[in-house]
């Protein structure tokens, strides 16, 4: 029998409740900023990610679900949201809208990663992007917004880690420095980091391999922050000033380099104290060169994404349990064959004002009542020959135990009056 592919999950019941709660809360908070919802395709031309995320990144090298469609085009299931949203900004001429254009979306992302708790192959992100301004105030708003959402979700134990990856020129110098520093010890680097030394040495800082981290410590590798040019430095300082004024707690973490090529200047992550190795709840940063990488004009931007599954794990760790789904207002129990059809007609009449379920098979009143209790219905209505002959239903309020005969046309008023 087929099973859900490795690294994917069916989201149902309490998991779905938590999922929905996170999305609703995020939408409410993001919506209050005036940002607008955008839906982009879940697949894009492969070049969108190759150009934006970067050919040297783990995502592009190892994790993309890329396929050739029937027309011979190379397409990729989106591994992240920003590249597609910037593509949409360019394609839809959003440059003439009031800037920055603030957009958000949520949906599935796909990465062929090693599966573990909090790390899936199809996972879900909420993305926020502010495109069209290089002002550090826009970065500050984005980070403060992210923190506000996490607080609204009731999360504590949050740690905002802030860094800067400088401008491309600064990074070039830093990469040259790292190459010089690490090349003599090439043999001690992990296999991945050997490749990184060639392609993008800064990414070694991000390595999870102990060997790499030990070596970096031993060689006392200087942080990227030492290499910031005057403009990137001012941007970083202004951002910190704004965040402090907003009362957003953060710490500076020079090891935040982020796994995607498009970042410049601001880079940040939010971690959660209690979820261990997969503790990054959110990541984001500035990507002023991204639109150009895609072949468009120079358009600065900043944004973030958080993983809904990771947030759900963090909330669970903090004792959040989604409220149980309420039962139906009314369960209709057909007592004879003919009443099955009448039950559907009655349900149709009462929906959507009331949440109405009915049984698809006939049941005795006793069995019907048991079913209604199991479903946690407020009311149960019985429909059989006795009721039909009088044009009524027998309506019972489960909590009160009260029972009466009610004309079908009065049912809505009864339900409305008593719930
Ligand atoms: P990234 O785009 O890698 O910075 O990821 C942003 C956020 O998405 C992370 O902080 C996680 O919350 C989430 N995330 C990334 N990759 C995965 C994954 N494979 N499974 C679940 N969540 C993920």
PDB file of C-alpha atoms in Angstrom, residues 8 29 48 68 72 112 135 179 309:
ATOM      1  CA  UNK A   8       6.100  14.490   4.364  1.00  0.00           C
ATOM      2  CA  UNK A  29      -0.588  40.344  13.149  1.00  0.00           C
ATOM      3  CA  UNK A  48      14.900  31.405 -10.287  1.00  0.00           C
ATOM      4  CA  UNK A  68      11.727  18.416 -16.468  1.00  0.00           C
ATOM      5  CA  UNK A  72      11.214  20.084 -21.667  1.00  0.00           C
ATOM      6  CA  UNK A 112      15.335  16.991   0.010  1.00  0.00           C
ATOM      7  CA  UNK A 135      16.203  51.770   4.952  1.00  0.00           C
ATOM      8  CA  UNK A 179      40.631  31.087   2.140  1.00  0.00           C
ATOM      9  CA  UNK A 309       6.115  22.911  12.082  1.00  0.00           C
TER      10      UNK A 309
END
